[in-house]
Short mmCIF file of C-alpha atoms in Angstrom, two decimals:
data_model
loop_
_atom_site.label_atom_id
_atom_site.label_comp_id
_atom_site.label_asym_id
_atom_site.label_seq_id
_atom_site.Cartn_x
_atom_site.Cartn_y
_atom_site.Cartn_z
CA UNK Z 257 0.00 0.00 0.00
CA UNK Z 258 1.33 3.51 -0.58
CA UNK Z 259 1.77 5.73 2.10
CA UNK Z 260 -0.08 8.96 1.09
CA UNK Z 261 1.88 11.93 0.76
CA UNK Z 262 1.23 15.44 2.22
CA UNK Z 263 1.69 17.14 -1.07
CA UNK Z 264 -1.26 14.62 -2.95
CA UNK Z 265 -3.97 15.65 -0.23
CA UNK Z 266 -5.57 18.31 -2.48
CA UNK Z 267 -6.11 15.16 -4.95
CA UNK Z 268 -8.30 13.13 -2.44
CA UNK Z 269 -10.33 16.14 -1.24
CA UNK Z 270 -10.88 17.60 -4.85
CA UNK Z 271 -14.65 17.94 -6.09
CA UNK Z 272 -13.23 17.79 -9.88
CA UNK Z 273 -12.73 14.02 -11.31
CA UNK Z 274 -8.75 13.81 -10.46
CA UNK Z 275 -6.97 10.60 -10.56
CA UNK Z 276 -3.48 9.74 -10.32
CA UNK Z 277 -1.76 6.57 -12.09
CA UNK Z 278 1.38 4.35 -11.58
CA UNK Z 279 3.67 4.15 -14.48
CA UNK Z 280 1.78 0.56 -15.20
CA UNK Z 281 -1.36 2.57 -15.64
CA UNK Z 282 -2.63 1.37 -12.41
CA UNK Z 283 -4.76 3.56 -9.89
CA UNK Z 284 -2.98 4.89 -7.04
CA UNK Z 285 -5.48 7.87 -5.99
CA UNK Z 286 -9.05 8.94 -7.01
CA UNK Z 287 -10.36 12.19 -6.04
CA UNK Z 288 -13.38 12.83 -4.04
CA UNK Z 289 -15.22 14.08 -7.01
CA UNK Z 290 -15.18 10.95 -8.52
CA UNK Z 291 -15.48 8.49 -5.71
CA UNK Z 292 -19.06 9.57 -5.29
CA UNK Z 293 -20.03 9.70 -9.13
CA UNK Z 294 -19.15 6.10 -9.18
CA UNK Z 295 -19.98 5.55 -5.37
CA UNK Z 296 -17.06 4.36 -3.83
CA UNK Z 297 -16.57 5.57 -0.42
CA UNK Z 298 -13.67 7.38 0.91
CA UNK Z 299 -12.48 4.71 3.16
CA UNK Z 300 -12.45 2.34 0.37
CA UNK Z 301 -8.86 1.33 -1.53
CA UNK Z 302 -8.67 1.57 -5.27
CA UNK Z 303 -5.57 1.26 -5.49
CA UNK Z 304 -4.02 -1.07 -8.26
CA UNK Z 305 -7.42 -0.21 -10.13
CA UNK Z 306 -6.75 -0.52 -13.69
CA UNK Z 307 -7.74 2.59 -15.79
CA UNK Z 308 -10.11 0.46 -17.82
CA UNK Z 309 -11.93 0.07 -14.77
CA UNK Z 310 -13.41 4.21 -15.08
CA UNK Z 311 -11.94 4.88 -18.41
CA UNK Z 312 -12.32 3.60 -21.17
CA UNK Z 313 -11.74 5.08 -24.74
CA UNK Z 314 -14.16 6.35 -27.61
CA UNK Z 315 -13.52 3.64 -30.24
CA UNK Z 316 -11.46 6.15 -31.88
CA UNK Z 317 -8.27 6.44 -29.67
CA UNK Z 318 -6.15 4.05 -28.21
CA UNK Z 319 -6.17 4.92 -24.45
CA UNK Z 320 -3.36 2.87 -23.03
CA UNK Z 321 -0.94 4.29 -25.88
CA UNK Z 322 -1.68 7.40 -24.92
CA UNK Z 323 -1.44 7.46 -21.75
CA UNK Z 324 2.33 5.01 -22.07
CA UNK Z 325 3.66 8.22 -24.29
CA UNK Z 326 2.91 10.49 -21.48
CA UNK Z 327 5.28 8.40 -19.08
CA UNK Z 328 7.88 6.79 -22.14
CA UNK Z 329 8.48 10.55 -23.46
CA UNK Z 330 7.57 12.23 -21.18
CA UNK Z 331 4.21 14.50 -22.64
CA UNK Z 332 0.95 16.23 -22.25
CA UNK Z 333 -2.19 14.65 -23.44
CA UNK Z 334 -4.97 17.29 -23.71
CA UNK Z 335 -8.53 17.00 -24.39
CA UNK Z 336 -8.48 13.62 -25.42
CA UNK Z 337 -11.96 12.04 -26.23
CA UNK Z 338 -13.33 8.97 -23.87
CA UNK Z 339 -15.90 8.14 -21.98
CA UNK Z 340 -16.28 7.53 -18.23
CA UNK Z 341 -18.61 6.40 -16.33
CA UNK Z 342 -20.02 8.24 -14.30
CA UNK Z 343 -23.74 7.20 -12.29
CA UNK Z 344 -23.53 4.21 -13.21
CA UNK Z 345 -23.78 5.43 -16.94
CA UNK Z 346 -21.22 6.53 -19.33
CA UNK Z 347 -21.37 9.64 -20.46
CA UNK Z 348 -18.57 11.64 -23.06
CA UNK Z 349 -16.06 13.77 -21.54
CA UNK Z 350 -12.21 15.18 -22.53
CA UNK Z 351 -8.95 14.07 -20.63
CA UNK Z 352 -6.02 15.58 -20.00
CA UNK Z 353 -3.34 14.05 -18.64
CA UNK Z 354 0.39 14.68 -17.61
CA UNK Z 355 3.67 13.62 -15.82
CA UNK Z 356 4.29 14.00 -12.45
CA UNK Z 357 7.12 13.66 -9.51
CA UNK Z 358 5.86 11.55 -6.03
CA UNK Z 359 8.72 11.83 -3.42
CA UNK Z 360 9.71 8.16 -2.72
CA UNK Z 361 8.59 6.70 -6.24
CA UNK Z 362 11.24 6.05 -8.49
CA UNK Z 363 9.24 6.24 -11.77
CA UNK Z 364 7.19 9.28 -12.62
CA UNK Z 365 3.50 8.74 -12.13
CA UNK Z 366 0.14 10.61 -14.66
CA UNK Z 367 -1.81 12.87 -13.22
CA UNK Z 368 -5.63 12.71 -14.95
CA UNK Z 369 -8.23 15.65 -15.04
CA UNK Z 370 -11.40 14.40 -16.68
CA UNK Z 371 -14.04 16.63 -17.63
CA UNK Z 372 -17.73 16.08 -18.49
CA UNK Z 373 -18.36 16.95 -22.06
CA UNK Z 374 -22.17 16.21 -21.77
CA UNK Z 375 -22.32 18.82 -18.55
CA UNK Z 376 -20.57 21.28 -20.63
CA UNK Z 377 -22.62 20.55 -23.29
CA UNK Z 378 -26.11 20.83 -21.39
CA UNK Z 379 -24.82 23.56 -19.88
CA UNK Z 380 -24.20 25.42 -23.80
CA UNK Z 381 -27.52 24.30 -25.09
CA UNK Z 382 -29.39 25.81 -21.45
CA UNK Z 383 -26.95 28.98 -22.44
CA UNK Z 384 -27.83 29.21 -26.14
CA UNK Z 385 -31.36 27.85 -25.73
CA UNK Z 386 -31.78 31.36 -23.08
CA UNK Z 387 -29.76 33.77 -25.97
CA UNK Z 388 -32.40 32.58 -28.42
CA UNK Z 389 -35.41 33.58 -26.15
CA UNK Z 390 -33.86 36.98 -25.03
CA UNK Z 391 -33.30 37.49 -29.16
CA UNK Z 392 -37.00 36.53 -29.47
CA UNK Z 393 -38.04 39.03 -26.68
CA UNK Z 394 -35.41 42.08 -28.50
CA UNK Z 395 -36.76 40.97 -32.48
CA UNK Z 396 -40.64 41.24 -31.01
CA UNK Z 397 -39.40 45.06 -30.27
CA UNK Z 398 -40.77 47.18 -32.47
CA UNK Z 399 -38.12 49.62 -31.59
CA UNK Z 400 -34.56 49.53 -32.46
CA UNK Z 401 -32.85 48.19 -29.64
CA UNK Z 402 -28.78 47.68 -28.78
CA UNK Z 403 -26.02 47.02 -26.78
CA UNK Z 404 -22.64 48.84 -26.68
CA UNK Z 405 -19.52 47.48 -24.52
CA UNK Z 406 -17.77 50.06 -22.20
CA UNK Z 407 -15.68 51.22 -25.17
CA UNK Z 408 -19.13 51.74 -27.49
CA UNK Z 409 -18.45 48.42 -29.40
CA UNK Z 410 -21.13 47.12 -31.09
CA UNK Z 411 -22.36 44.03 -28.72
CA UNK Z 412 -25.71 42.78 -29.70
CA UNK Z 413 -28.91 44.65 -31.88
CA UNK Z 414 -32.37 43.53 -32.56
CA UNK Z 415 -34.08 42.86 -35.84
CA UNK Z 416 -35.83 46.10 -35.63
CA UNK Z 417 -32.37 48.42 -35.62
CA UNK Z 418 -31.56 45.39 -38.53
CA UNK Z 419 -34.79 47.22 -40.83
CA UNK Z 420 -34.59 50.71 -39.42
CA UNK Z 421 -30.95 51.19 -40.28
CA UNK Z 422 -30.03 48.43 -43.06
CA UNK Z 423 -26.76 46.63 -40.86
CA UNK Z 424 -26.99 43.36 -39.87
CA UNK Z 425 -25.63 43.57 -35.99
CA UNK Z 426 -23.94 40.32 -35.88
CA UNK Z 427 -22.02 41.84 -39.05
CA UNK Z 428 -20.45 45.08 -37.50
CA UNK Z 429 -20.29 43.33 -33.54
CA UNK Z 430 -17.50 44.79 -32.54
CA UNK Z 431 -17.21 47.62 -34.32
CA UNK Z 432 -17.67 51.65 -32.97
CA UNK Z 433 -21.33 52.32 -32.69
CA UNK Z 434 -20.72 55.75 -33.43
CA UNK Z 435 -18.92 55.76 -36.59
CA UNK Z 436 -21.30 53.00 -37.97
CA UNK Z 437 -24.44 54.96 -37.77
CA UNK Z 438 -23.85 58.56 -35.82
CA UNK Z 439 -20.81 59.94 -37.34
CA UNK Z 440 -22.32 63.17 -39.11
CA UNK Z 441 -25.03 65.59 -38.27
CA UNK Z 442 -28.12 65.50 -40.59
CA UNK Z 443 -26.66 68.58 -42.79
CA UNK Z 444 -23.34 66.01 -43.12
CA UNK Z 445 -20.71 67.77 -41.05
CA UNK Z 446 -18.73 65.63 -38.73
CA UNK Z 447 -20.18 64.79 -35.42
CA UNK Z 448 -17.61 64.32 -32.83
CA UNK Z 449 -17.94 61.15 -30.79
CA UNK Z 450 -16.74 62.96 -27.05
CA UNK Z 451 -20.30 65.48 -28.16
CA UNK Z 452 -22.41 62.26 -28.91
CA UNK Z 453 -25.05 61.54 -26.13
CA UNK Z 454 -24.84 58.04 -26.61
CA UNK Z 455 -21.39 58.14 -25.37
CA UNK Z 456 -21.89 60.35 -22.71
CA UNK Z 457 -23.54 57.80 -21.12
CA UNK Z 458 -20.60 55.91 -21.15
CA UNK Z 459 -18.83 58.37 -19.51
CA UNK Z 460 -21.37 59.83 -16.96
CA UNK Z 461 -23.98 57.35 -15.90
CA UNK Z 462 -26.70 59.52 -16.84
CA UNK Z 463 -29.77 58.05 -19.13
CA UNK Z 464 -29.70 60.60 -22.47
CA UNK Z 465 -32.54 61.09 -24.39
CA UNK Z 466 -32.85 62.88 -28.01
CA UNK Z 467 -35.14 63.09 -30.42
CA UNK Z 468 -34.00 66.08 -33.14
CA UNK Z 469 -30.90 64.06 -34.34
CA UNK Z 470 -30.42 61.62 -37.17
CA UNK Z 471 -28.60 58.04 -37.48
CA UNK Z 472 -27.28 57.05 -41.10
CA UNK Z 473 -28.80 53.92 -42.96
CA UNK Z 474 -26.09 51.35 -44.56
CA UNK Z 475 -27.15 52.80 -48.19
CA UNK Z 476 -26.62 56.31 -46.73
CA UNK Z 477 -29.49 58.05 -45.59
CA UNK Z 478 -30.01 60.08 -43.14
CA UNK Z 479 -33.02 58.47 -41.12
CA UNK Z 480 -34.51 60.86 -38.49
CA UNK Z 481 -35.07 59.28 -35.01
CA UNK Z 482 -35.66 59.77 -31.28
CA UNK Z 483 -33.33 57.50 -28.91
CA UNK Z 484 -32.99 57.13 -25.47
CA UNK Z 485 -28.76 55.88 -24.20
CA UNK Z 486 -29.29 53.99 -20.85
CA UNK Z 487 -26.00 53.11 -18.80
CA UNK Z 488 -25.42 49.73 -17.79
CA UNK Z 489 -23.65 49.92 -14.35
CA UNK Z 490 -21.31 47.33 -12.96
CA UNK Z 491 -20.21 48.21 -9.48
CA UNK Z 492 -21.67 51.95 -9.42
CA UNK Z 493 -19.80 52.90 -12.83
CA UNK Z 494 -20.88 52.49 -16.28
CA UNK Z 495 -20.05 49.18 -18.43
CA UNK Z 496 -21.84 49.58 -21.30
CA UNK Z 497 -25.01 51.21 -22.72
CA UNK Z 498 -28.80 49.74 -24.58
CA UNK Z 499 -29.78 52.12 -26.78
CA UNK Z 500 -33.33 51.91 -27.88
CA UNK Z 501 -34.39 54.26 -30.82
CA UNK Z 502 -37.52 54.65 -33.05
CA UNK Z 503 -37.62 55.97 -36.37
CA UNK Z 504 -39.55 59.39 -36.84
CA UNK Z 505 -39.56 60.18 -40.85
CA UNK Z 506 -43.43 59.68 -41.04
CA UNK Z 507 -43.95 62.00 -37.64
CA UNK Z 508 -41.66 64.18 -39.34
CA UNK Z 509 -44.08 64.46 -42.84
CA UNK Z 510 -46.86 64.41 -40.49
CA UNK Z 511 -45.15 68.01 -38.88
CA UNK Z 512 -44.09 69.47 -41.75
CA UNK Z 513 -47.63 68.93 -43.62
CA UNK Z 514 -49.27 70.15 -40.42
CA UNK Z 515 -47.86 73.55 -40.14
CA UNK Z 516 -47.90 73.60 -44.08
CA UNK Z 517 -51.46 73.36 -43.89
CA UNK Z 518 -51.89 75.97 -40.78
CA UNK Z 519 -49.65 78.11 -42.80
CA UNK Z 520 -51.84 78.18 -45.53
CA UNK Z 521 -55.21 78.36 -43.16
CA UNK Z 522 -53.27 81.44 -41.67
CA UNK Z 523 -52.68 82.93 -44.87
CA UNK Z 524 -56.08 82.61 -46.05
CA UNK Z 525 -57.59 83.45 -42.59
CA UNK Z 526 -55.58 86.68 -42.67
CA UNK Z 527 -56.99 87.26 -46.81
CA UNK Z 528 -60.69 87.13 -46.03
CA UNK Z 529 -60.19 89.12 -43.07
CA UNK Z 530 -58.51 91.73 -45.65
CA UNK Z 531 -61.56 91.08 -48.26
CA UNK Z 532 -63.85 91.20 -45.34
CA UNK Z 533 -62.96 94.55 -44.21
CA UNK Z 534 -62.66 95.78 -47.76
CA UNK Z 535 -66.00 94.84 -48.57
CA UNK Z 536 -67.39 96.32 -45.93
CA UNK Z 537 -65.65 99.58 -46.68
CA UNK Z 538 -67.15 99.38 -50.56
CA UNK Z 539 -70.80 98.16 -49.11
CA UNK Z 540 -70.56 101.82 -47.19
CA UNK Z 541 -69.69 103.52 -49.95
CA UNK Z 542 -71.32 101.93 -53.06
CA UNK Z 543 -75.10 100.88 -51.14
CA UNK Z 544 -76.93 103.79 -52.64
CA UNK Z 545 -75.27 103.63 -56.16
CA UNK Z 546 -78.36 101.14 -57.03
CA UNK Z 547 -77.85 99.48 -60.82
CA UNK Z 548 -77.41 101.27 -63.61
CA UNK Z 549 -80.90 102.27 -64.99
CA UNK Z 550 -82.13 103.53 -68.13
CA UNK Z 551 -83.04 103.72 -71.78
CA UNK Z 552 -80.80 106.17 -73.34
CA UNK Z 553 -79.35 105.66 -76.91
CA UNK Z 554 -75.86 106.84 -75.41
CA UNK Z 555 -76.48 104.73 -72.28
CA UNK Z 556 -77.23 101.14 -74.59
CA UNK Z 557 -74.11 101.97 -76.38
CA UNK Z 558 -72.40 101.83 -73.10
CA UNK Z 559 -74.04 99.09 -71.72
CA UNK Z 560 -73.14 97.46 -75.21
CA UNK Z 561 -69.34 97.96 -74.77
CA UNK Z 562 -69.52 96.82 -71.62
CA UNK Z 563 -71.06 93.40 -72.75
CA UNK Z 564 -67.96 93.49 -75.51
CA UNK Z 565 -65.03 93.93 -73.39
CA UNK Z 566 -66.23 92.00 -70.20
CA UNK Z 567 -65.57 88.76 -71.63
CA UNK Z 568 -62.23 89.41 -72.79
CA UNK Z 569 -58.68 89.67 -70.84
CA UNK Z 570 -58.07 92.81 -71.54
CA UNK Z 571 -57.41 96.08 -69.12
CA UNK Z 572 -59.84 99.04 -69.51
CA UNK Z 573 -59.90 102.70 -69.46
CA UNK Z 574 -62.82 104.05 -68.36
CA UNK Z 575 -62.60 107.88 -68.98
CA UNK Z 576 -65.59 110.62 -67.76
CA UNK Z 577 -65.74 114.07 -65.49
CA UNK Z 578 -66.30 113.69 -61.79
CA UNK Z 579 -70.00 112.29 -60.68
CA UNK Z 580 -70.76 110.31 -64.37
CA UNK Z 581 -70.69 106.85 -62.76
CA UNK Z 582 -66.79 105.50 -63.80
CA UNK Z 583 -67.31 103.03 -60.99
CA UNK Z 584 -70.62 101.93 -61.85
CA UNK Z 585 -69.18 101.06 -65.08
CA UNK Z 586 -66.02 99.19 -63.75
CA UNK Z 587 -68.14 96.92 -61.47
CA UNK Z 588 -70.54 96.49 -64.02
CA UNK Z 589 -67.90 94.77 -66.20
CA UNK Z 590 -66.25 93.01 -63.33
CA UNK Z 591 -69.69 91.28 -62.57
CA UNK Z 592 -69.92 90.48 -66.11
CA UNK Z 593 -66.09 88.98 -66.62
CA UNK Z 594 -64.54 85.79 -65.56
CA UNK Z 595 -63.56 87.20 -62.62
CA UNK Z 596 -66.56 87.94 -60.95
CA UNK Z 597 -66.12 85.52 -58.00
CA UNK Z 598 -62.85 87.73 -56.83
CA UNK Z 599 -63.49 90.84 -55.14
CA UNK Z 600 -63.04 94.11 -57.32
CA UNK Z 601 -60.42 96.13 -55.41
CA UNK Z 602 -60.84 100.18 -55.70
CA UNK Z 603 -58.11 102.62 -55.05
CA UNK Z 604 -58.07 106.37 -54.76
CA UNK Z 605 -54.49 106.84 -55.96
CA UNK Z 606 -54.57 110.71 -55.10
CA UNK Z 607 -55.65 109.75 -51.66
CA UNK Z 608 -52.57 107.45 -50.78
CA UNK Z 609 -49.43 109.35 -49.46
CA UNK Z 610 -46.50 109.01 -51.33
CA UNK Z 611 -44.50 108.15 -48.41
CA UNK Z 612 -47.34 104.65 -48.30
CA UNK Z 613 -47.66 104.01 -52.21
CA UNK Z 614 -45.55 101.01 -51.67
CA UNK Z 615 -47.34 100.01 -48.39
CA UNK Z 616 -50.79 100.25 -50.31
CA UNK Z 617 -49.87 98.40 -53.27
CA UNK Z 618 -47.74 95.67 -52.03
CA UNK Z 619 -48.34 95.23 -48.50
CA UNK Z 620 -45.94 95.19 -45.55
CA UNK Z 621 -44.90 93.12 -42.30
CA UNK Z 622 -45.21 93.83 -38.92
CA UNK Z 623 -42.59 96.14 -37.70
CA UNK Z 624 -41.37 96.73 -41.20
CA UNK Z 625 -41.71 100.32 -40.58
CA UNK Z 626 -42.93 102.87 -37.38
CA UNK Z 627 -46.70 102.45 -37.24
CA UNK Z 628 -46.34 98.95 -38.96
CA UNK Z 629 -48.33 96.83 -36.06
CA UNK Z 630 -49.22 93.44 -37.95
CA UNK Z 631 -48.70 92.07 -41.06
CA UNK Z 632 -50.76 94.24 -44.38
CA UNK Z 633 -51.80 92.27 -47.73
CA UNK Z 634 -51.19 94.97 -50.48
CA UNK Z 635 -54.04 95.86 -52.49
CA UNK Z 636 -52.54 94.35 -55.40
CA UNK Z 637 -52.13 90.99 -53.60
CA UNK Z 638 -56.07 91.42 -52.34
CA UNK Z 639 -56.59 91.77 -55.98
CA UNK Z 640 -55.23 88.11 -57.15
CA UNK Z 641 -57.67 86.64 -59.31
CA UNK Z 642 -60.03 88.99 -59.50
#
């Protein structure tokens, strides 16, 4: 029997499946580890064991000349298929083995370390089969959603940031987030990284969130978006960042066409308040003119030249003395023209100021001059159409 030595006590106690054999490939020690996976007690001698007795090779590898090599010349044997048996079934696991000194032994003995490929397998398959479901939960996102490192490395990204921004994230893992997608401001000028929000969280442990800034599609685009850069803490200080973004283009058009169309409402808000008030101003002035009555031969020649000229596009000069009824003539052929649904704008050129001719004609806006409260359509603007 072999005395045991003080230096091979770690051996006997060890959890892991540890085993040390003569240079005849007999057992001299088994760890604890395996004793109880193949339910020998501690007490109990295995001593003179031979290996084939808990090892036993693949089918592929010769086990004893393996293991001879590693006492005849003296190398290491690592990860070398077999199976062991283990609860009283035999399950696949990887050796390594190697040569070592025992004080009082003339010949070097082998040191074994057996591990359990089907544990480490299991244990992979638990792993991957959980990174599948978390990749289920991230792809049922229907924002963009991903992961930097503590550097801003690329790390993981959803299938949503995959159709939002054109790059496959297992493609450009490991690359800078920032100069993949946020490297230039939407007009194209360079956007430093240390100015980047999505770095700063990186840097301060603050949660960031934008939404006026754009991130660059793999075919170049700028696509408009609102993110949110959330620091992932490890001990108190930031180790990484999850982005989650969303992409804004159709809010965007929605905008845009909104205040187009309250920009236009405004505009023609502020035109029938103009017509209004003009109207009102020629209903004062023009309700007692009545219509033009009478049976004249000089007055059906008139009314005659009227019906000529109202249909046509061109501009007429009415010519008379003060009091004849110029005006009553103008309107007369405005309501009979093409252009009887737009208002007939009147001016009184020798009543307008020189200093306002321009103000009169072509309008103004507010503050564009002392006195100049709000914006002014200019008559001839009023005039459009009709």
């Amino acid at each position: 029997m072999m005395s045991q030595p003080g230096e091979l006590s770690f051996l006997k106690q060890s959890p892991a499946l540890m085993a040390l054999l003569d240079e005849a490939l007999r057992c001299l020690r088994l760890s604890r580890g395996w004793r109880r996976h193949i339910g020998v007690s501690d007490d109990e001698s295995v001593e003179g064991w031979p290996v084939s007795r808990f090892l036993e090779s693949d089918g592929a590898t010769n086990l004893e000349a393996e293991l001879s090599e590693v006492i005849d010349k003296g190398r290491i044997v690592e990860c070398l298929p077999l199976v062991v048996c283990l609860d009283d079934a035999s399950t696949r696991a990887r050796l390594t083995a190697w040569p070592v000194e025992i004080p009082g032994r003339a010949s070097p003995c082998i040191a074994l370390l057996v591990e359990d490929i089907e544990e480490l397998r299991k244990a992979v398959a638990e792993l991957r089969e959980l990174e599948v479901h978390h990749q289920l939960i991230l792809d049922a996102a229907g924002e963009g959603i991903y992961g930097l490192d503590r550097d801003g490395r690329l790390t993981f990204g959803n299938d949503a940031s995959r159709q939002i921004l054109g790059w496959k994230p297992d493609e450009i893992a490991g690359q800078l987030a920032h100069a993949v997608h946020h490297h230039s401001h939407e007009d194209g000028s360079p956007y430093a990284r240390e100015d980047c929000p999505i770095y700063a969280a990186l840097k301060d442990g603050e949660v960031h969130r934008v939404d006026d800034e754009v991130f660059w599609h793999t075919d170049g685009s700028p696509i408009p978006v609102e993110y949110t850069s959330t620091p992932i803490l490890k001990d108190g200080k930031p180790d990484g960042a999850v982005v989650v973004f969303r992409d804004i283009t159709e809010r965007r058009r929605a905008e845009r066409e909104r205040e187009e169309t309250y920009e236009q409402i405004r505009h023609l808000k502020e035109q029938l308040e103009q017509e209004r008030d003009y109207l009102r101003e020629e209903i004062n002035v023009t309700v007692n003119f009545g219509e033009i009555v009478g049976e004249s031969t000089a007055l059906k020649r008139t009314l005659a030249q009227i019906e000529a000229v109202a249909d046509t596009p061109v501009s007429v000069l009415v010519l008379g003395e003060s009091g004849v009824g110029k005006e009553m003539i103008a309107r007369a052929i405005h309501t009979k023209s093409s252009r009887a649904e737009k208002p007939l704008v009147k001016v009184n050129c020798a009543s307008v100021p020189k200093e306002l001719f321009e103000s009169e004609f072509f309008g103004h806006v507010r503050g564009a001059f002392t006195g100049a409260h709000q914006d002014r359509v200019g008559r001839l603007q009023l005039a459009d159409g009709g």
